Coordinates of C-alpha atoms in Angstrom, one line a residue:
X13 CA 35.8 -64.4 18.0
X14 CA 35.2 -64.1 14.7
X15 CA 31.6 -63.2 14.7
X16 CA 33.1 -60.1 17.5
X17 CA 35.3 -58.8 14.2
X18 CA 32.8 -59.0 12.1
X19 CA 30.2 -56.9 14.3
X20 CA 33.4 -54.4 14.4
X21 CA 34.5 -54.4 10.7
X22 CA 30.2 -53.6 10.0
X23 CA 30.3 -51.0 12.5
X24 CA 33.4 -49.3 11.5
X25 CA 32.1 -49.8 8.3
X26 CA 28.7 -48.3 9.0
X27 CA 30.4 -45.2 10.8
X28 CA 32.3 -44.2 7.7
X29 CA 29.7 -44.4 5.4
X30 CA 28.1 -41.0 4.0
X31 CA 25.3 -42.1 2.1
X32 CA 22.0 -40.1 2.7
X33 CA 23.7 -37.9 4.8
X34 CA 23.2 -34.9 2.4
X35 CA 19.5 -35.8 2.8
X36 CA 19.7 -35.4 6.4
X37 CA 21.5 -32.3 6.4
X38 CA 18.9 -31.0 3.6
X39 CA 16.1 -32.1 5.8
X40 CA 17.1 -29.8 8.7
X41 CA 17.9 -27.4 6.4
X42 CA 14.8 -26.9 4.4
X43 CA 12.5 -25.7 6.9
X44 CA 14.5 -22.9 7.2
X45 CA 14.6 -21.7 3.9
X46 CA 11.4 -22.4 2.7
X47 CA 10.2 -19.5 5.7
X48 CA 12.9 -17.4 3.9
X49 CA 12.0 -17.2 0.6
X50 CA 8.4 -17.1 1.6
X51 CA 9.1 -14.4 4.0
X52 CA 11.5 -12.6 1.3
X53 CA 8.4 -13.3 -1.6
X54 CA 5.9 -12.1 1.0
X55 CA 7.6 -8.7 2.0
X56 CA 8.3 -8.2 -1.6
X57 CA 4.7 -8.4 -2.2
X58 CA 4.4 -5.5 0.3
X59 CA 6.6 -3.3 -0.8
X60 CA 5.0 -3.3 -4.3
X61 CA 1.7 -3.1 -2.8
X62 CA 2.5 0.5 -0.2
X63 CA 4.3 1.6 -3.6
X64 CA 1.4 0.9 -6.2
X65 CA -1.2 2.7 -3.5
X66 CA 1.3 5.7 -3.3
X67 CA 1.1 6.1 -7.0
X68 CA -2.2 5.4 -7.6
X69 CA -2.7 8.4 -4.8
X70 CA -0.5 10.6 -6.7
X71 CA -2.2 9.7 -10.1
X72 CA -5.4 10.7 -8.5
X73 CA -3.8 14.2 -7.6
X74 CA -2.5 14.7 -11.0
X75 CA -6.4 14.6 -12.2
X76 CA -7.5 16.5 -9.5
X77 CA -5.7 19.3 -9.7
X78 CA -6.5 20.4 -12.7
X79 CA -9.5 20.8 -12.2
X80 CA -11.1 18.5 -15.1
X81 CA -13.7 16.1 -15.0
X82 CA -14.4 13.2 -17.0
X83 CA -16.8 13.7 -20.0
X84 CA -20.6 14.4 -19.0
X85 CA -19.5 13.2 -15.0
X86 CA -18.9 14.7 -11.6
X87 CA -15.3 15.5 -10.7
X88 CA -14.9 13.5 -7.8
X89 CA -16.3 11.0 -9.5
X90 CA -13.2 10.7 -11.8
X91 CA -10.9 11.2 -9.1
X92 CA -12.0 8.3 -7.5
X93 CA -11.9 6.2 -10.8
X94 CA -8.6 7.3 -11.6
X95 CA -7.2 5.7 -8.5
X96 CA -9.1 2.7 -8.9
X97 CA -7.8 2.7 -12.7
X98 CA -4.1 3.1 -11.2
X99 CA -4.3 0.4 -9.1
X100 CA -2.8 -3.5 -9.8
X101 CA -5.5 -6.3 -10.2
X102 CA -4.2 -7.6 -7.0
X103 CA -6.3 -5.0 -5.5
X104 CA -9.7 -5.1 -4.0
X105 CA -11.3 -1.8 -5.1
X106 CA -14.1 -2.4 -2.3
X107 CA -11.4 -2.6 0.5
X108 CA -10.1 1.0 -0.6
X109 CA -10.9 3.6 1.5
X110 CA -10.3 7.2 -0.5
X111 CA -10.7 10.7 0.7
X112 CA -9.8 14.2 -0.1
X113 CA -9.8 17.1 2.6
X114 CA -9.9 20.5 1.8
X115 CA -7.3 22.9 3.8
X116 CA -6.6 26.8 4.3
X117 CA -2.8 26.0 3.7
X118 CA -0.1 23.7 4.0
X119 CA 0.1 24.3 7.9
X120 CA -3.4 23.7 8.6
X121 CA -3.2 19.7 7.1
X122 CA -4.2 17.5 10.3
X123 CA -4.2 20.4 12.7
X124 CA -7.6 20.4 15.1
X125 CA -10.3 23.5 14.6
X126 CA -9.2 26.7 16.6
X127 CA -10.7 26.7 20.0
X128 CA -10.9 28.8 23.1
X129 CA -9.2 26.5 26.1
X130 CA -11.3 27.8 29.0
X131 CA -10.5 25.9 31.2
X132 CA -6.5 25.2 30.4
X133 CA -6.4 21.8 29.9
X134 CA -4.8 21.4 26.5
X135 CA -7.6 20.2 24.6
X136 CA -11.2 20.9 22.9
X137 CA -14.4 20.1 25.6
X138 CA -17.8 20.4 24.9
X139 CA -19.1 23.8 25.2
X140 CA -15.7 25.7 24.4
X141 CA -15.9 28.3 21.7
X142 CA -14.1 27.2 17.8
X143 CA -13.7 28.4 14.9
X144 CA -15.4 26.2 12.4
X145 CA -13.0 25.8 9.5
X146 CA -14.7 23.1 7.7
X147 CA -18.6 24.2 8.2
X148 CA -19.7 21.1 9.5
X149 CA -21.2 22.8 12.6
X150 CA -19.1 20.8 15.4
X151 CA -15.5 20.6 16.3
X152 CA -13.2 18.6 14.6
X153 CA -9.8 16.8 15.5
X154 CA -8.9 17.8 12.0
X155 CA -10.3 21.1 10.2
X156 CA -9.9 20.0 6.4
X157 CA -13.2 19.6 4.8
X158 CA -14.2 17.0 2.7
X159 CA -13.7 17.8 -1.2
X160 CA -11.8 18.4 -3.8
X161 CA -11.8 22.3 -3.6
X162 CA -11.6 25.1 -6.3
X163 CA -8.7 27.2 -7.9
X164 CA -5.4 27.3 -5.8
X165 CA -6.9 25.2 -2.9
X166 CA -4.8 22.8 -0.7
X167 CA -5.9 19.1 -1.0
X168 CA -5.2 16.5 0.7
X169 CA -5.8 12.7 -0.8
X170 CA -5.5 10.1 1.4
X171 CA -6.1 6.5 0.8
X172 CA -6.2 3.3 3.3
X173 CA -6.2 0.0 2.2
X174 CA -6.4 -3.4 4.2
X175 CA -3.6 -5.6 2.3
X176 CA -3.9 -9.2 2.9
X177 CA -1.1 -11.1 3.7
X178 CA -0.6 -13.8 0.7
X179 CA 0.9 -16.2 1.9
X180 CA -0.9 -18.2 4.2
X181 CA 1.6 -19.7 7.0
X182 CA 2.5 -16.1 8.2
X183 CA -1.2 -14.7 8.5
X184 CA -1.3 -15.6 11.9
X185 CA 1.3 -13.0 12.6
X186 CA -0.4 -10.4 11.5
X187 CA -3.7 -10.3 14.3
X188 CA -6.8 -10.2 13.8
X189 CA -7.5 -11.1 10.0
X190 CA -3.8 -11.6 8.7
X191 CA -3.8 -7.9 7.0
X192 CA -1.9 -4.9 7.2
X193 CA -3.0 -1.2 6.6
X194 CA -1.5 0.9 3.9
X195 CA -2.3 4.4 4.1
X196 CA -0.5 6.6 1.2
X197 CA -1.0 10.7 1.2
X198 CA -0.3 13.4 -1.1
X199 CA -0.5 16.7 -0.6
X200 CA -1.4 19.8 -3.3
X201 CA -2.5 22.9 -4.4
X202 CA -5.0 23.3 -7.5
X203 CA -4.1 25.3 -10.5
X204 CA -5.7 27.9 -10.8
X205 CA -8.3 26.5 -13.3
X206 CA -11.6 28.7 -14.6
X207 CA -14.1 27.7 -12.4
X208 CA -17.6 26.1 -14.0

């Protein structure tokens, strides 16, 4: 009898004890917000790098409309290196894809060439008469041509970038390669600079 009320002063005992229970609690717990802060770090990390590739777009407008070039080089040429220079170390500049498209106006930015629809279907087929915009001899899904233009022009720069996720446990999310695209555009119209 005695060894019974032992076994039941132990177990009574053992059921009010809250030792290591925190720990428990913490263990279940931790999981969880481990993948939030990393989740909350990692979407962070985003959102600088879409807003660092928007201004390093618009930084390279700023240049290009004016016209300038660096000293002794080729305009484009310091377009391009003045949205590599406004970009963070965090970027690869080989994974940056950068281009400037020439336009008539505002309303012709990512409108196709003017065709002819012979046949009513609603869009360009081989053979139907266009009006080549851009002078690259064939019809394009978009008519600006490729450049940085001359006085008063519309420009359009446009960059794409293949940001990698950082942190390693959600890459697998993100299919094939664990990256997202960026893409950041400005559009603008040249000053009316001397031309050289």
């Amino acid at each position: 009898m005695a060894a019974a009320a032992c076994i039941r002063n132990w177990a009574s005992a053992w059921r009010r004890d809250r030792r290591g229970a925190t720990a428990v609690e913490f263990a279940l717990v931790a999981p969880v917000l481990v993948t939030l802060l990393l989740g909350t770090f990692e979407y962070a990390l985003l959102l600088f790098a879409s807003s660092a590739l928007e201004n390093a777009v618009a930084e390279a407008a700023r240049f290009g409309i004016t016209g300038r070039s660096a000293t002794g080089g080729q305009r484009e040429q310091a377009v391009r290196q003045t949205i590599k220079a406004a970009l963070p170390d965090l970027f690869d500049p080989d994974k940056l894809a950068f281009e400037t498209l020439v336009y008539p106006d505002f309303d012709s930015i990512g409108r196709p060439e003017p065709f002819v629809d012979r046949n009513a279907n609603g869009r360009y087929d081989r053979g139907e008469p266009f009006t080549d915009v851009n002078g690259n001899g064939r019809w394009d899904e978009d008519m600006g041509k490729a450049g940085l233009g001359g006085p008063n022009a519309v420009v359009l720069y446009r960059a794409r970038y293949s940001w990698t996720i950082q942190v390693p446990f959600f890459r697998p999310f993100f299919p094939p390669d664990g990256e997202i695209t960026l893409e950041a555009a400005v559009a603008v119209r040249n000053e009316p600079f001397p031309e050289s």
